[in-house]
Coordinates of C-alpha atoms in Angstrom, one line a residue:
X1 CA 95.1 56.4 124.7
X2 CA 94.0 58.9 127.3
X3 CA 96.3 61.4 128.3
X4 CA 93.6 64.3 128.8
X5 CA 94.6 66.8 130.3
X6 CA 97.6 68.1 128.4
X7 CA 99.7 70.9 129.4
X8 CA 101.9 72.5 127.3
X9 CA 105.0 74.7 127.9
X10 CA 106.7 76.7 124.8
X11 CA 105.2 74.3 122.6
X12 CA 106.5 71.4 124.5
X13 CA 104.5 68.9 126.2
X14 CA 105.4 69.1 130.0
X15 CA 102.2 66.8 131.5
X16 CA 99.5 64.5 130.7
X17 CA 96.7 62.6 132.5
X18 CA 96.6 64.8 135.3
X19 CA 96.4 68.8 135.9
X20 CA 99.4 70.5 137.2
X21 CA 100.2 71.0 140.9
X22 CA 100.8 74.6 141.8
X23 CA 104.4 73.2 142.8
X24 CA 104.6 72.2 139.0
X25 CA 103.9 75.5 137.7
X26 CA 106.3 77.0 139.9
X27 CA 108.9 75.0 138.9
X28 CA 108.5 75.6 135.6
X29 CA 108.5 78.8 136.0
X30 CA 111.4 79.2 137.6
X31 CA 109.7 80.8 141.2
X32 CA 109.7 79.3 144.6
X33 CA 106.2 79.0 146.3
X34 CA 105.6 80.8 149.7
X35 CA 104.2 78.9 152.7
X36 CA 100.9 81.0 151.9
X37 CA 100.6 78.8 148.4
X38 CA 100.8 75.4 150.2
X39 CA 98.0 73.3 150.2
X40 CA 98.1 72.9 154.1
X41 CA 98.9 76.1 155.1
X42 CA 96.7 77.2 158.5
X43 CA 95.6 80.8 156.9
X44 CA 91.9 80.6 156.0
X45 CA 91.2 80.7 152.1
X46 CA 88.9 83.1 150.6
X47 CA 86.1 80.4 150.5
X48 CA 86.4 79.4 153.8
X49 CA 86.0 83.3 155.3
X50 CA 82.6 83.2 157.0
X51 CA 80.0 85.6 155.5
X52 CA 78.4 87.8 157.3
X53 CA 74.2 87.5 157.2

């Protein structure tokens, strides 16, 4: 049986066979997500910054 990845919450499994969303962890803990955490928000991330040469 694969069920790798496994994630665990107080000792209770809470997801298996895929990693957790960010929407996930915020649900389980309790916390709404900003529009600055969703996946298609418009803000550049870090990694996308352009670097100076």
């Amino acid at each position: 049986m694969e069920s790798l990845p496994a994630t665990l919450l107080d000792g209770q499994l809470v997801m298996a066979g895929k990693l957790p969303s960010r929407e996930d962890i915020a649900r389980w803990a309790g916390i709404s997500l900003t529009q600055d955490w969703n996946e298609d928000s418009t803000q550049p991330r870090c990694c996308r910054i352009p670097r100076m040469p």
